[in-house]
mmCIF file of C-alpha atoms and ligand atoms in Angstrom:
data_model
loop_
_atom_site.group_PDB
_atom_site.id
_atom_site.type_symbol
_atom_site.label_atom_id
_atom_site.label_comp_id
_atom_site.label_asym_id
_atom_site.label_seq_id
_atom_site.Cartn_x
_atom_site.Cartn_y
_atom_site.Cartn_z
ATOM 1 C CA GLY A 1 -35.313 3.239 -11.606
ATOM 2 C CA ALA A 2 -34.524 0.325 -9.294
ATOM 3 C CA LEU A 3 -33.368 -1.739 -12.264
ATOM 4 C CA ALA A 4 -31.039 1.045 -13.412
ATOM 5 C CA ALA A 5 -29.624 1.415 -9.915
ATOM 6 C CA GLY A 6 -29.129 -2.344 -9.694
ATOM 7 C CA THR A 7 -27.374 -2.455 -13.036
ATOM 8 C CA LEU A 8 -25.147 0.402 -11.966
ATOM 9 C CA GLY A 9 -24.347 -1.428 -8.735
ATOM 10 C CA ILE A 10 -23.355 -4.563 -10.612
ATOM 11 C CA ALA A 11 -21.194 -2.521 -12.990
ATOM 12 C CA ALA A 12 -19.453 -0.829 -10.051
ATOM 13 C CA TRP A 13 -18.978 -4.157 -8.301
ATOM 14 C CA THR A 14 -17.510 -5.734 -11.432
ATOM 15 C CA GLN A 15 -15.193 -2.753 -11.761
ATOM 16 C CA LEU A 16 -14.052 -3.130 -8.148
ATOM 17 C CA ARG A 17 -13.401 -6.802 -8.642
ATOM 18 C CA THR A 18 -11.094 -6.150 -11.555
ATOM 19 C CA ILE A 19 -9.235 -3.368 -9.749
ATOM 20 C CA ASN A 20 -8.788 -5.091 -6.409
ATOM 21 C CA THR A 21 -6.528 -8.109 -6.789
ATOM 22 C CA GLY A 22 -4.849 -10.330 -4.235
ATOM 23 C CA ALA A 23 -6.267 -12.840 -1.802
ATOM 24 C CA PRO A 24 -6.426 -12.133 1.947
ATOM 25 C CA GLN A 25 -3.266 -13.287 3.683
ATOM 26 C CA PRO A 26 -1.522 -12.618 7.005
ATOM 27 C CA ILE A 27 1.531 -10.343 6.824
ATOM 28 C CA VAL A 28 3.039 -10.087 10.309
ATOM 29 C CA ALA A 29 2.110 -9.943 13.985
ATOM 30 C CA LEU A 30 1.147 -6.426 15.008
ATOM 31 C CA ASP A 31 3.691 -6.339 17.862
ATOM 32 C CA GLN A 32 6.531 -7.093 15.419
ATOM 33 C CA VAL A 33 6.103 -3.732 13.703
ATOM 34 C CA ALA A 34 7.423 -0.625 15.404
ATOM 35 C CA VAL A 35 5.818 2.742 14.796
ATOM 36 C CA GLY A 36 7.631 4.570 11.990
ATOM 37 C CA ASP A 37 9.773 1.568 11.087
ATOM 38 C CA PRO A 38 8.764 0.241 7.636
ATOM 39 C CA TYR A 39 8.134 -3.475 7.311
ATOM 40 C CA LEU A 40 8.954 -5.159 3.998
ATOM 41 C CA PHE A 41 6.862 -8.024 2.677
ATOM 42 C CA SER A 42 5.562 -9.362 -0.631
ATOM 43 C CA TYR A 43 2.044 -8.955 -1.940
ATOM 44 C CA PRO A 44 -0.067 -9.939 -3.857
ATOM 45 C CA THR A 45 2.498 -12.497 -5.065
ATOM 46 C CA GLY A 46 5.920 -13.455 -3.732
ATOM 47 C CA ASN A 47 7.448 -11.362 -6.536
ATOM 48 C CA ASP A 48 5.697 -8.125 -5.593
ATOM 49 C CA PRO A 49 7.716 -6.106 -3.071
ATOM 50 C CA ALA A 50 5.503 -4.228 -0.652
ATOM 51 C CA ILE A 51 5.938 -1.933 2.324
ATOM 52 C CA LEU A 52 3.903 -1.450 5.435
ATOM 53 C CA LEU A 53 4.082 1.489 7.814
ATOM 54 C CA ARG A 54 2.560 1.888 11.242
ATOM 55 C CA THR A 55 2.096 5.637 11.426
ATOM 56 C CA THR A 56 1.045 5.915 15.100
ATOM 57 C CA ALA A 57 0.775 3.632 18.122
ATOM 58 C CA THR A 58 -2.931 3.247 17.361
ATOM 59 C CA ALA A 59 -3.269 -0.253 15.940
ATOM 60 C CA THR A 60 -5.504 0.837 13.073
ATOM 61 C CA ASP A 61 -3.046 3.486 11.826
ATOM 62 C CA ILE A 62 -1.330 1.189 9.370
ATOM 63 C CA VAL A 63 -0.831 1.783 5.658
ATOM 64 C CA ALA A 64 0.661 -0.530 3.060
ATOM 65 C CA PHE A 65 1.731 0.024 -0.516
ATOM 66 C CA SER A 66 3.420 -1.652 -3.409
ATOM 67 C CA GLN A 67 7.108 -0.835 -3.124
ATOM 68 C CA LYS A 68 7.327 -0.326 -6.885
ATOM 69 C CA CYS A 69 7.524 3.285 -7.979
ATOM 70 C CA THR A 70 4.748 4.091 -10.463
ATOM 71 C CA HIS A 71 7.257 5.763 -12.775
ATOM 72 C CA LEU A 72 9.516 2.930 -13.956
ATOM 73 C CA GLY A 73 9.251 0.436 -11.146
ATOM 74 C CA CYS A 74 12.283 1.063 -8.915
ATOM 75 C CA VAL A 75 11.649 0.333 -5.250
ATOM 76 C CA VAL A 76 10.805 3.173 -2.913
ATOM 77 C CA PHE A 77 11.968 3.487 0.689
ATOM 78 C CA LEU A 78 10.990 5.649 3.628
ATOM 79 C CA GLN A 79 12.885 8.868 4.255
ATOM 80 C CA ALA A 80 11.495 9.571 7.693
ATOM 81 C CA ASP A 81 13.364 12.860 8.131
ATOM 82 C CA GLU A 82 11.779 14.131 4.904
ATOM 83 C CA ASP A 83 8.401 12.509 5.690
ATOM 84 C CA ARG A 84 8.117 10.718 2.348
ATOM 85 C CA TRP A 85 8.538 7.513 0.390
ATOM 86 C CA HIS A 86 11.491 8.214 -1.853
ATOM 87 C CA CYS A 87 12.416 6.680 -5.196
ATOM 88 C CA PRO A 88 16.143 7.211 -5.851
ATOM 89 C CA CYS A 89 15.976 6.420 -9.582
ATOM 90 C CA HIS A 90 14.543 9.767 -10.708
ATOM 91 C CA GLU A 91 13.831 11.535 -7.421
ATOM 92 C CA GLY A 92 10.180 10.583 -7.154
ATOM 93 C CA ASN A 93 8.494 11.241 -3.807
ATOM 94 C CA PHE A 94 5.245 10.021 -2.292
ATOM 95 C CA GLU A 95 3.247 11.013 0.751
ATOM 96 C CA PRO A 96 3.906 8.368 3.450
ATOM 97 C CA ARG A 97 0.319 7.907 4.659
ATOM 98 C CA THR A 98 -1.609 8.168 1.388
ATOM 99 C CA GLY A 99 0.979 7.159 -1.226
ATOM 100 C CA GLU A 100 0.033 10.203 -3.335
ATOM 101 C CA VAL A 101 2.737 11.760 -5.488
ATOM 102 C CA ILE A 102 4.482 14.711 -3.845
ATOM 103 C CA SER A 103 7.047 15.448 -6.547
ATOM 104 C CA GLY A 104 9.037 13.990 -9.409
ATOM 105 C CA PRO A 105 8.026 12.031 -12.511
ATOM 106 C CA PRO A 106 5.726 9.304 -11.073
ATOM 107 C CA PRO A 107 2.364 9.610 -12.869
ATOM 108 C CA ARG A 108 0.202 8.299 -10.036
ATOM 109 C CA ALA A 109 0.103 7.239 -6.399
ATOM 110 C CA LEU A 110 1.737 4.063 -5.140
ATOM 111 C CA GLY A 111 -0.424 0.961 -5.477
ATOM 112 C CA ARG A 112 -2.379 0.567 -2.273
ATOM 113 C CA ILE A 113 -2.747 -2.589 -0.224
ATOM 114 C CA ASP A 114 -5.774 -2.760 2.034
ATOM 115 C CA VAL A 115 -4.878 -3.987 5.511
ATOM 116 C CA GLU A 116 -6.827 -5.066 8.563
ATOM 117 C CA ILE A 117 -5.962 -6.286 12.071
ATOM 118 C CA ARG A 118 -7.282 -9.751 12.843
ATOM 119 C CA ASP A 119 -6.372 -11.338 16.193
ATOM 120 C CA ASP A 120 -3.272 -9.137 16.644
ATOM 121 C CA THR A 121 -2.015 -9.970 13.156
ATOM 122 C CA ILE A 122 -1.854 -7.558 10.237
ATOM 123 C CA TRP A 123 -3.566 -8.965 7.168
ATOM 124 C CA ALA A 124 -3.438 -7.852 3.548
ATOM 125 C CA LEU A 125 -6.912 -7.963 2.037
ATOM 126 C CA GLY A 126 -6.354 -6.816 -1.522
ATOM 127 C CA TYR A 127 -4.268 -4.712 -3.852
ATOM 128 C CA GLN A 128 -5.352 -1.704 -5.893
ATOM 129 C CA PRO A 129 -2.701 -0.786 -8.489
HETATM 130 FE FE1 LIG B 1 10.845 6.087 -9.525
HETATM 131 FE FE2 LIG B 1 11.605 6.965 -11.921
HETATM 132 S S1 LIG B 1 11.432 4.924 -11.268
HETATM 133 S S2 LIG B 1 11.075 8.147 -10.164
#
Protein backbone atom coordinates (compact mmCIF):
# COMPACT_ATOMS: atom_id res chain seq x y z
CA GLY A 1 0.00 0.00 0.00
CA ALA A 2 2.76 2.44 0.95
CA LEU A 3 4.67 1.52 -2.20
CA ALA A 4 1.61 2.17 -4.36
CA ALA A 5 1.02 5.51 -2.67
CA GLY A 6 4.67 6.42 -3.16
CA THR A 7 4.57 5.49 -6.82
CA LEU A 8 1.43 7.54 -7.26
CA GLY A 9 3.11 10.48 -5.54
CA ILE A 10 6.09 10.29 -7.86
CA ALA A 11 3.79 10.07 -10.89
CA ALA A 12 1.86 13.14 -9.72
CA TRP A 13 5.08 15.01 -9.01
CA THR A 14 6.46 14.17 -12.45
CA GLN A 15 3.20 15.33 -13.98
CA LEU A 16 3.39 18.63 -12.08
CA ARG A 17 6.94 19.17 -13.19
CA THR A 18 6.00 18.85 -16.83
CA ILE A 19 2.98 21.13 -16.49
CA ASN A 20 4.60 23.87 -14.45
CA THR A 21 7.28 25.60 -16.49
CA GLY A 22 9.24 28.78 -15.89
CA ALA A 23 11.89 29.64 -13.36
CA PRO A 24 11.19 31.95 -10.41
CA GLN A 25 11.88 35.56 -11.31
CA PRO A 26 10.96 39.00 -9.94
CA ILE A 27 8.29 40.88 -11.91
CA VAL A 28 7.80 44.29 -10.30
CA ALA A 29 7.76 46.05 -6.94
CA LEU A 30 4.40 45.65 -5.24
CA ASP A 31 3.94 49.42 -4.80
CA GLN A 32 4.32 49.96 -8.56
CA VAL A 33 1.06 48.14 -9.27
CA ALA A 34 -2.21 49.92 -8.62
CA VAL A 35 -5.32 47.97 -7.72
CA GLY A 36 -7.36 47.23 -10.85
CA ASP A 37 -4.67 48.52 -13.20
CA PRO A 38 -3.19 45.61 -15.21
CA TYR A 39 0.58 45.33 -15.35
CA LEU A 40 2.17 43.90 -18.49
CA PHE A 41 5.30 41.78 -18.33
CA SER A 42 6.83 38.75 -20.04
CA TYR A 43 6.92 35.24 -18.65
CA PRO A 44 8.19 32.51 -18.75
CA THR A 45 10.39 33.86 -21.57
CA GLY A 46 10.86 37.38 -22.93
CA ASN A 47 8.60 36.40 -25.85
CA ASP A 48 5.62 35.40 -23.71
CA PRO A 49 3.33 38.36 -23.01
CA ALA A 50 1.75 38.15 -19.58
CA ILE A 51 -0.61 40.21 -17.46
CA LEU A 52 -0.83 40.75 -13.76
CA LEU A 53 -3.79 42.16 -11.86
CA ARG A 54 -4.00 43.29 -8.27
CA THR A 55 -7.65 42.67 -7.50
CA THR A 56 -7.82 44.33 -4.05
CA ALA A 57 -5.54 46.39 -1.82
CA THR A 58 -4.65 43.20 0.04
CA ALA A 59 -1.13 42.37 -1.09
CA THR A 60 -1.88 38.69 -1.64
CA ASP A 61 -4.83 39.38 -3.98
CA ILE A 62 -2.76 39.25 -7.14
CA VAL A 63 -3.39 37.07 -10.18
CA ALA A 64 -1.28 36.68 -13.29
CA PHE A 65 -1.95 35.01 -16.61
CA SER A 66 -0.49 34.50 -20.03
CA GLN A 67 -1.81 37.31 -22.19
CA LYS A 68 -2.31 34.90 -25.09
CA CYS A 69 -5.91 33.93 -25.73
CA THR A 70 -6.31 30.14 -25.66
CA HIS A 71 -8.29 30.26 -28.90
CA LEU A 72 -5.78 31.44 -31.52
CA GLY A 73 -3.30 33.39 -29.47
CA CYS A 74 -4.35 37.04 -29.77
CA VAL A 75 -3.57 39.11 -26.69
CA VAL A 76 -6.28 39.75 -24.15
CA PHE A 77 -6.78 42.98 -22.22
CA LEU A 78 -8.82 43.99 -19.20
CA GLN A 79 -12.27 45.47 -19.72
CA ALA A 80 -12.80 46.67 -16.18
CA ASP A 81 -16.32 47.98 -16.81
CA GLU A 82 -17.33 44.52 -18.05
CA ASP A 83 -15.28 42.74 -15.37
CA ARG A 84 -13.44 40.48 -17.81
CA TRP A 85 -10.30 39.83 -19.82
CA HIS A 86 -11.38 40.42 -23.39
CA CYS A 87 -9.96 39.03 -26.62
CA PRO A 88 -10.99 41.28 -29.53
CA CYS A 89 -10.15 38.74 -32.26
CA HIS A 90 -13.26 36.58 -31.86
CA GLU A 91 -14.94 38.06 -28.80
CA GLY A 92 -13.51 35.66 -26.26
CA ASN A 93 -13.95 36.59 -22.59
CA PHE A 94 -12.32 35.34 -19.41
CA GLU A 95 -13.05 35.80 -15.74
CA PRO A 96 -10.54 38.37 -14.40
CA ARG A 97 -9.61 36.59 -11.16
CA THR A 98 -9.58 32.96 -12.29
CA GLY A 99 -8.91 33.22 -16.04
CA GLU A 100 -11.78 30.79 -16.72
CA VAL A 101 -13.67 31.17 -19.98
CA ILE A 102 -16.85 33.24 -19.66
CA SER A 103 -17.90 33.24 -23.31
CA GLY A 104 -16.71 32.95 -26.88
CA PRO A 105 -14.60 30.34 -28.68
CA PRO A 106 -11.60 29.90 -26.32
CA PRO A 107 -11.43 26.19 -25.40
CA ARG A 108 -9.86 26.64 -21.97
CA ALA A 109 -8.83 29.11 -19.29
CA LEU A 110 -5.91 31.49 -19.71
CA GLY A 111 -2.54 30.01 -18.79
CA ARG A 112 -1.91 30.75 -15.15
CA ILE A 113 1.25 32.19 -13.65
CA ASP A 114 1.81 31.49 -9.98
CA VAL A 115 2.88 34.61 -8.09
CA GLU A 116 4.19 35.33 -4.62
CA ILE A 117 5.25 38.44 -2.69
CA ARG A 118 8.86 38.36 -1.54
CA ASP A 119 10.28 41.44 0.21
CA ASP A 120 7.67 43.79 -1.32
CA THR A 121 8.35 42.47 -4.82
CA ILE A 122 5.96 40.37 -6.89
CA TRP A 123 7.62 37.21 -8.15
CA ALA A 124 6.53 34.77 -10.84
CA LEU A 125 7.12 31.21 -9.66
CA GLY A 126 5.94 29.12 -12.58
CA TYR A 127 3.59 28.87 -15.52
CA GLN A 128 0.77 26.39 -16.06
CA PRO A 129 -0.48 26.50 -19.67
FE1 LIG B 1 -9.12 35.04 -28.84
FE2 LIG B 1 -10.08 33.90 -31.05
S1 LIG B 1 -8.04 34.43 -30.63
S2 LIG B 1 -11.19 34.56 -29.29
